[in-house]
mmCIF file of C-alpha atoms and ligand atoms in Angstrom:
data_model
loop_
_atom_site.group_PDB
_atom_site.id
_atom_site.type_symbol
_atom_site.label_atom_id
_atom_site.label_comp_id
_atom_site.label_asym_id
_atom_site.label_seq_id
_atom_site.Cartn_x
_atom_site.Cartn_y
_atom_site.Cartn_z
ATOM 1 C CA UNK A 150 93.924 89.617 66.426
ATOM 2 C CA UNK A 151 92.475 89.846 69.708
ATOM 3 C CA UNK A 152 90.341 92.642 69.606
ATOM 4 C CA UNK A 153 88.912 92.024 73.584
ATOM 5 C CA UNK A 154 89.651 94.829 75.707
ATOM 6 C CA UNK A 155 92.745 94.196 78.304
ATOM 7 C CA UNK A 156 91.245 93.743 82.088
ATOM 8 C CA UNK A 157 90.733 96.626 83.971
ATOM 9 C CA UNK A 158 94.181 96.230 85.883
ATOM 10 C CA UNK A 159 95.800 95.917 82.989
ATOM 11 C CA UNK A 160 94.664 99.423 81.584
ATOM 12 C CA UNK A 161 95.034 100.974 85.166
ATOM 13 C CA UNK A 162 98.629 100.175 84.774
ATOM 14 C CA UNK A 163 98.606 101.828 81.236
ATOM 15 C CA UNK A 164 97.128 104.803 82.797
ATOM 16 C CA UNK A 165 99.250 105.117 85.851
ATOM 17 C CA UNK A 166 102.417 104.726 84.234
ATOM 18 C CA UNK A 167 101.291 107.467 81.259
ATOM 19 C CA UNK A 168 99.733 109.660 84.160
ATOM 20 C CA UNK A 169 102.706 109.686 85.899
ATOM 21 C CA UNK A 170 104.852 110.685 83.379
ATOM 22 C CA UNK A 171 102.377 113.292 82.467
ATOM 23 C CA UNK A 172 102.259 114.963 85.796
ATOM 24 C CA UNK A 173 106.329 114.898 85.892
ATOM 25 C CA UNK A 174 106.167 117.259 82.597
ATOM 26 C CA UNK A 175 103.369 119.578 84.003
ATOM 27 C CA UNK A 176 105.361 119.855 87.473
ATOM 28 C CA UNK A 177 108.635 120.654 85.680
ATOM 29 C CA UNK A 178 106.677 123.066 83.095
ATOM 30 C CA UNK A 179 105.413 124.748 86.070
ATOM 31 C CA UNK A 180 108.837 125.116 87.998
ATOM 32 C CA UNK A 181 109.949 126.802 84.293
ATOM 33 C CA UNK A 182 107.372 129.713 84.722
ATOM 34 C CA UNK A 183 103.644 128.754 82.876
ATOM 35 C CA UNK A 184 101.530 131.866 81.258
ATOM 36 C CA UNK A 185 98.269 132.084 79.395
ATOM 37 C CA UNK A 186 98.414 130.477 76.004
ATOM 38 C CA UNK A 187 94.619 131.419 74.733
ATOM 39 C CA UNK A 188 91.230 131.601 76.046
ATOM 40 C CA UNK A 189 88.412 129.112 75.776
ATOM 41 C CA UNK A 190 84.749 129.831 76.781
ATOM 42 C CA UNK A 191 85.056 132.936 78.876
ATOM 43 C CA UNK A 192 87.819 135.421 79.090
ATOM 44 C CA UNK A 193 88.587 133.635 82.744
ATOM 45 C CA UNK A 194 88.591 129.945 80.952
ATOM 46 C CA UNK A 195 92.601 129.574 80.474
ATOM 47 C CA UNK A 196 94.506 127.412 78.801
ATOM 48 C CA UNK A 197 98.240 127.109 79.216
ATOM 49 C CA UNK A 198 100.944 125.501 77.151
ATOM 50 C CA UNK A 199 101.478 123.006 79.449
ATOM 51 C CA UNK A 200 98.090 121.814 79.095
ATOM 52 C CA UNK A 201 98.768 121.318 75.655
ATOM 53 C CA UNK A 202 101.854 119.728 76.176
ATOM 54 C CA UNK A 203 100.829 117.173 78.518
ATOM 55 C CA UNK A 204 97.807 116.241 76.775
ATOM 56 C CA UNK A 205 100.087 115.590 73.626
ATOM 57 C CA UNK A 206 102.477 113.792 75.706
ATOM 58 C CA UNK A 207 99.616 111.563 76.475
ATOM 59 C CA UNK A 208 97.956 110.967 73.089
ATOM 60 C CA UNK A 209 101.486 109.880 71.919
ATOM 61 C CA UNK A 210 102.124 107.624 75.037
ATOM 62 C CA UNK A 211 98.767 106.106 74.328
ATOM 63 C CA UNK A 212 99.001 105.609 70.562
ATOM 64 C CA UNK A 213 102.401 103.872 71.055
ATOM 65 C CA UNK A 214 100.853 101.608 73.965
ATOM 66 C CA UNK A 215 97.571 100.970 72.368
ATOM 67 C CA UNK A 216 97.343 102.177 68.765
ATOM 68 C CA UNK A 217 93.689 102.301 67.484
ATOM 69 C CA UNK A 218 92.445 103.207 70.479
ATOM 70 C CA UNK A 219 90.017 106.355 70.904
ATOM 71 C CA UNK A 220 90.757 109.055 72.792
ATOM 72 C CA UNK A 221 88.576 112.152 74.489
ATOM 73 C CA UNK A 222 90.869 114.914 75.542
ATOM 74 C CA UNK A 223 89.923 118.618 77.216
ATOM 75 C CA UNK A 224 92.293 120.116 74.638
ATOM 76 C CA UNK A 225 92.195 118.108 71.111
ATOM 77 C CA UNK A 226 88.997 116.605 71.618
ATOM 78 C CA UNK A 227 88.411 113.377 69.889
ATOM 79 C CA UNK A 228 92.412 112.496 69.639
ATOM 80 C CA UNK A 229 92.133 109.383 67.185
ATOM 81 C CA UNK A 230 89.762 108.008 64.931
ATOM 82 C CA UNK A 231 88.046 105.953 67.962
ATOM 83 C CA UNK A 232 87.714 102.286 68.661
ATOM 84 C CA UNK A 233 87.328 99.654 65.737
ATOM 85 C CA UNK A 234 84.360 98.170 67.436
ATOM 86 C CA UNK A 235 81.877 99.504 69.827
ATOM 87 C CA UNK A 236 83.488 97.206 72.609
ATOM 88 C CA UNK A 237 87.107 99.319 71.792
ATOM 89 C CA UNK A 238 88.734 101.252 74.495
ATOM 90 C CA UNK A 239 88.186 104.917 75.064
ATOM 91 C CA UNK A 240 90.494 106.718 77.179
ATOM 92 C CA UNK A 241 89.581 109.957 78.521
ATOM 93 C CA UNK A 242 91.966 112.675 79.843
ATOM 94 C CA UNK A 243 92.201 115.772 81.314
ATOM 95 C CA UNK A 244 95.767 116.929 81.108
ATOM 96 C CA UNK A 245 95.969 119.340 84.030
ATOM 97 C CA UNK A 246 92.369 119.560 85.873
ATOM 98 C CA UNK A 247 92.570 122.604 87.888
ATOM 99 C CA UNK A 248 94.073 124.916 85.487
ATOM 100 C CA UNK A 249 93.808 127.861 87.226
ATOM 101 C CA UNK A 250 95.113 126.871 90.599
ATOM 102 C CA UNK A 251 98.172 125.646 88.140
ATOM 103 C CA UNK A 252 98.490 129.111 86.811
ATOM 104 C CA UNK A 253 98.404 130.727 90.282
ATOM 105 C CA UNK A 254 100.817 128.289 91.633
ATOM 106 C CA UNK A 255 98.179 126.977 93.938
ATOM 107 C CA UNK A 256 98.651 123.225 95.017
ATOM 108 C CA UNK A 257 95.118 121.115 93.756
ATOM 109 C CA UNK A 258 96.261 120.405 90.079
ATOM 110 C CA UNK A 259 96.306 117.371 88.742
ATOM 111 C CA UNK A 260 96.381 114.877 86.000
ATOM 112 C CA UNK A 261 93.243 112.890 85.320
ATOM 113 C CA UNK A 262 92.918 109.488 82.926
ATOM 114 C CA UNK A 263 90.186 106.830 82.513
ATOM 115 C CA UNK A 264 89.715 104.131 80.392
ATOM 116 C CA UNK A 265 86.488 103.135 79.348
ATOM 117 C CA UNK A 266 85.398 99.713 77.718
ATOM 118 C CA UNK A 267 81.954 99.776 75.770
ATOM 119 C CA UNK A 268 81.093 103.222 77.326
ATOM 120 C CA UNK A 269 81.723 102.240 80.903
ATOM 121 C CA UNK A 270 84.567 103.481 82.736
ATOM 122 C CA UNK A 271 86.568 100.915 84.344
ATOM 123 C CA UNK A 272 90.011 101.929 85.368
ATOM 124 C CA UNK A 273 91.169 105.495 86.574
ATOM 125 C CA UNK A 274 93.903 107.630 87.677
ATOM 126 C CA UNK A 275 94.154 111.443 89.447
ATOM 127 C CA UNK A 276 97.548 111.964 90.438
ATOM 128 C CA UNK A 277 98.551 115.767 92.337
ATOM 129 C CA UNK A 278 100.887 117.043 90.007
ATOM 130 C CA UNK A 279 102.131 119.334 93.241
ATOM 131 C CA UNK A 280 102.292 116.735 96.047
ATOM 132 C CA UNK A 281 102.167 113.410 93.939
ATOM 133 C CA UNK A 282 99.081 111.967 95.690
ATOM 134 C CA UNK A 283 97.648 108.978 93.536
ATOM 135 C CA UNK A 284 94.470 108.152 93.383
ATOM 136 C CA UNK A 285 93.343 104.833 91.306
ATOM 137 C CA UNK A 286 90.489 102.896 90.972
ATOM 138 C CA UNK A 287 89.232 100.005 88.749
ATOM 139 C CA UNK A 288 85.068 99.127 88.089
ATOM 140 C CA UNK A 289 84.597 96.488 91.278
ATOM 141 C CA UNK A 290 88.363 96.493 92.183
ATOM 142 C CA UNK A 291 88.087 99.432 95.033
ATOM 143 C CA UNK A 292 89.688 102.526 95.707
ATOM 144 C CA UNK A 293 92.805 103.770 96.539
ATOM 145 C CA UNK A 294 95.387 106.919 97.325
ATOM 146 C CA UNK A 295 99.056 105.672 97.117
ATOM 147 C CA UNK A 296 98.180 102.011 97.463
ATOM 148 C CA UNK A 297 95.676 102.571 100.804
ATOM 149 C CA UNK A 298 92.317 101.552 100.338
ATOM 150 C CA UNK A 299 89.622 104.215 100.727
ATOM 151 C CA UNK A 300 85.931 104.360 102.529
ATOM 152 C CA UNK A 301 83.967 107.323 101.819
ATOM 153 C CA UNK A 302 82.653 109.523 104.942
ATOM 154 C CA UNK A 303 79.984 107.919 107.166
ATOM 155 C CA UNK A 304 78.494 111.076 107.751
ATOM 156 C CA UNK A 305 74.232 110.885 107.872
ATOM 157 C CA UNK A 306 73.858 114.226 108.817
ATOM 158 C CA UNK A 307 73.769 116.871 106.650
ATOM 159 C CA UNK A 308 74.174 119.673 109.027
ATOM 160 C CA UNK A 309 77.330 118.058 109.833
ATOM 161 C CA UNK A 310 78.734 117.545 106.462
ATOM 162 C CA UNK A 311 81.730 119.354 104.719
ATOM 163 C CA UNK A 312 80.370 119.827 101.599
ATOM 164 C CA UNK A 313 82.853 120.860 98.470
ATOM 165 C CA UNK A 314 81.712 122.507 95.051
ATOM 166 C CA UNK A 315 83.056 124.749 92.302
ATOM 167 C CA UNK A 316 82.053 127.262 90.124
ATOM 168 C CA UNK A 317 81.608 127.833 86.208
ATOM 169 C CA UNK A 318 83.823 130.592 84.040
ATOM 170 C CA UNK A 319 80.726 132.332 83.020
ATOM 171 C CA UNK A 320 79.651 134.750 85.445
ATOM 172 C CA UNK A 321 76.053 134.833 84.808
ATOM 173 C CA UNK A 322 76.499 130.875 86.031
ATOM 174 C CA UNK A 323 78.716 131.858 88.576
ATOM 175 C CA UNK A 324 76.233 134.078 89.803
ATOM 176 C CA UNK A 325 73.431 131.231 89.968
ATOM 177 C CA UNK A 326 75.827 128.906 91.593
ATOM 178 C CA UNK A 327 76.541 131.320 94.466
ATOM 179 C CA UNK A 328 72.522 131.873 95.184
ATOM 180 C CA UNK A 329 72.932 127.923 95.386
ATOM 181 C CA UNK A 330 75.698 128.199 97.684
ATOM 182 C CA UNK A 331 73.729 131.053 99.772
ATOM 183 C CA UNK A 332 71.206 128.426 99.933
ATOM 184 C CA UNK A 333 72.878 125.463 101.435
ATOM 185 C CA UNK A 334 75.618 127.071 103.064
ATOM 186 C CA UNK A 335 73.804 127.136 106.563
ATOM 187 C CA UNK A 336 72.030 123.801 106.035
ATOM 188 C CA UNK A 337 75.528 122.127 106.407
ATOM 189 C CA UNK A 338 79.219 122.228 108.158
ATOM 190 C CA UNK A 339 80.926 124.107 105.585
ATOM 191 C CA UNK A 340 81.410 124.644 101.953
ATOM 192 C CA UNK A 341 85.077 123.914 100.206
ATOM 193 C CA UNK A 342 86.307 125.349 96.835
ATOM 194 C CA UNK A 343 89.416 123.632 96.053
ATOM 195 C CA UNK A 344 89.456 124.052 92.275
ATOM 196 C CA UNK A 345 89.902 120.923 90.334
ATOM 197 C CA UNK A 346 86.876 118.534 90.005
ATOM 198 C CA UNK A 347 89.082 115.294 90.224
ATOM 199 C CA UNK A 348 90.795 116.372 93.571
ATOM 200 C CA UNK A 349 87.239 117.211 94.796
ATOM 201 C CA UNK A 350 85.978 113.929 94.108
ATOM 202 C CA UNK A 351 89.223 111.992 95.332
ATOM 203 C CA UNK A 352 88.783 113.651 98.381
ATOM 204 C CA UNK A 353 85.345 113.045 98.943
ATOM 205 C CA UNK A 354 86.039 109.435 98.276
ATOM 206 C CA UNK A 355 88.494 109.178 101.277
ATOM 207 C CA UNK A 356 86.460 111.388 103.544
ATOM 208 C CA UNK A 357 88.354 114.564 103.605
ATOM 209 C CA UNK A 358 85.135 116.226 102.869
ATOM 210 C CA UNK A 359 81.808 114.169 102.949
ATOM 211 C CA UNK A 360 80.372 115.285 99.601
ATOM 212 C CA UNK A 361 80.573 117.381 96.593
ATOM 213 C CA UNK A 362 78.344 118.649 93.842
ATOM 214 C CA UNK A 363 78.873 120.668 90.722
ATOM 215 C CA UNK A 364 77.152 121.847 87.822
ATOM 216 C CA UNK A 365 79.045 121.940 84.624
ATOM 217 C CA UNK A 366 81.910 119.217 84.526
ATOM 218 C CA UNK A 367 82.852 117.800 81.464
ATOM 219 C CA UNK A 368 83.376 114.095 80.993
ATOM 220 C CA UNK A 369 87.206 114.994 81.395
ATOM 221 C CA UNK A 370 86.611 115.961 84.739
ATOM 222 C CA UNK A 371 84.616 113.606 85.967
ATOM 223 C CA UNK A 372 85.786 109.978 84.548
ATOM 224 C CA UNK A 373 88.676 109.016 86.770
ATOM 225 C CA UNK A 374 87.546 110.763 89.878
ATOM 226 C CA UNK A 375 84.124 109.648 89.900
ATOM 227 C CA UNK A 376 85.251 105.827 89.648
ATOM 228 C CA UNK A 377 87.444 106.752 92.279
ATOM 229 C CA UNK A 378 84.318 107.967 94.097
ATOM 230 C CA UNK A 379 81.957 105.059 93.527
ATOM 231 C CA UNK A 380 84.744 102.626 94.344
ATOM 232 C CA UNK A 381 85.321 104.331 97.885
ATOM 233 C CA UNK A 382 81.393 103.876 98.257
ATOM 234 C CA UNK A 383 79.990 107.025 97.342
ATOM 235 C CA UNK A 384 77.309 107.567 95.153
ATOM 236 C CA UNK A 385 77.722 109.624 91.976
ATOM 237 C CA UNK A 386 74.701 110.412 90.345
ATOM 238 C CA UNK A 387 72.831 113.762 88.521
ATOM 239 C CA UNK A 388 69.188 115.008 89.623
ATOM 240 C CA UNK A 389 66.110 112.726 89.776
ATOM 241 C CA UNK A 390 67.738 109.494 88.817
ATOM 242 C CA UNK A 391 70.023 111.173 85.846
ATOM 243 C CA UNK A 392 73.773 109.960 85.911
ATOM 244 C CA UNK A 393 76.074 112.431 86.882
ATOM 245 C CA UNK A 394 77.178 114.662 83.968
ATOM 246 C CA UNK A 395 76.796 118.605 82.609
ATOM 247 C CA UNK A 396 73.637 119.231 84.388
ATOM 248 C CA UNK A 397 75.079 118.534 87.752
ATOM 249 C CA UNK A 398 76.763 115.950 89.705
ATOM 250 C CA UNK A 399 76.088 115.149 93.561
ATOM 251 C CA UNK A 400 79.204 112.632 94.904
ATOM 252 C CA UNK A 401 78.044 111.748 98.665
ATOM 253 C CA UNK A 402 77.489 108.865 100.942
ATOM 254 C CA UNK A 403 74.439 106.672 100.679
ATOM 255 C CA UNK A 404 72.759 108.264 103.758
ATOM 256 C CA UNK A 405 73.773 111.884 102.721
ATOM 257 C CA UNK A 406 72.729 111.688 99.043
ATOM 258 C CA UNK A 407 69.061 111.900 99.295
ATOM 259 C CA UNK A 408 69.007 115.020 101.729
ATOM 260 C CA UNK A 409 71.924 116.895 99.782
ATOM 261 C CA UNK A 410 70.314 115.948 96.699
ATOM 262 C CA UNK A 411 66.836 117.095 97.491
ATOM 263 C CA UNK A 412 68.248 120.480 99.079
ATOM 264 C CA UNK A 413 70.079 120.974 95.500
ATOM 265 C CA UNK A 414 67.241 119.776 93.648
ATOM 266 C CA UNK A 415 64.776 122.984 95.959
ATOM 267 C CA UNK A 416 67.927 125.242 94.997
ATOM 268 C CA UNK A 417 68.101 124.574 91.125
ATOM 269 C CA UNK A 418 70.988 123.345 91.232
ATOM 270 C CA UNK A 419 71.145 121.928 87.633
ATOM 271 C CA UNK A 420 69.034 125.181 86.483
ATOM 272 C CA UNK A 421 70.776 128.650 85.163
ATOM 273 C CA UNK A 422 73.189 129.621 82.542
HETATM 274 C C1 LIP B 236 87.972 122.957 86.303
HETATM 275 C C2 LIP B 236 87.059 122.288 87.542
HETATM 276 C C3 LIP B 236 86.507 122.720 88.628
HETATM 277 C C4 LIP B 236 85.552 123.851 88.022
HETATM 278 C C5 LIP B 236 86.668 124.970 87.179
HETATM 279 C C6 LIP B 236 86.964 124.180 86.290
HETATM 280 P P1 LIP B 236 89.541 123.000 84.288
HETATM 281 O O1 LIP B 236 88.180 122.559 85.438
HETATM 282 O O2 LIP B 236 88.035 121.025 87.772
HETATM 283 O O3 LIP B 236 85.425 121.813 89.330
HETATM 284 O O4 LIP B 236 85.776 124.485 89.421
HETATM 285 O O5 LIP B 236 85.850 125.712 87.409
HETATM 286 O O6 LIP B 236 86.102 123.917 85.286
HETATM 287 O O7 LIP B 236 89.238 124.172 83.945
HETATM 288 O O8 LIP B 236 90.624 123.375 85.588
HETATM 289 O O9 LIP B 236 89.981 121.514 84.019
#
């Protein structure tokens, strides 16, 4: 049996079709009314029945379309036994990124689905559940919103940059993050907090914000949106040459990355609880 992974384009086609069905389910369940099904890390880190149902739908669809692939999801963790070999395909899914927005009926929530081959994200889709905006990317193939090619901001002056960020569920972390924003806000044009990392990364990819940073992202928050961002020309990394990850994600155009990175390092944006 041919164990070679499908092309990024083939994986993207699967991801887009699965994400569209998942977003339709999430949209329908929202219209029917949602409530908190459980809490996770804190009393404000909520999960709804829709989070669980949508991820289950994605797992079932991938199990049919790509039996044997590994799947890492926010609600069910490693949903399969994992790839038969290290070069296998692993899917990374956040069924509803922006869960609190979704619970409150605010517009920014998205299905985020990415495909990794041999540990590298090669295809990803982020679909806004409410607006239907669909951001896609393949490794080396560019980034698109609804089929239109994306290029990030060309801003070179940090003082003119509109910067998106987000805050964790833990109150002690949020207090530290607020101190970071206090040190940042007078050095940039302004701050925006949309409430869904995948959407933040995609908005930065198309220059609707100039840059984005956040501490505390999980793989499922970052995988698809991070590929869209890099394919649109943003540099996406952590501090001091580390990869983007839970400690910190900084996504900025090449001219802004250094000044923003250095200011965030000075403000200890990767630190705190
Ligand atoms: C959310 C992230 C967002 C962050 C929120 C939350 P969730 O993910 O996308 O960037 O600021 O605190 O973590 O919990 O909605 O999947």
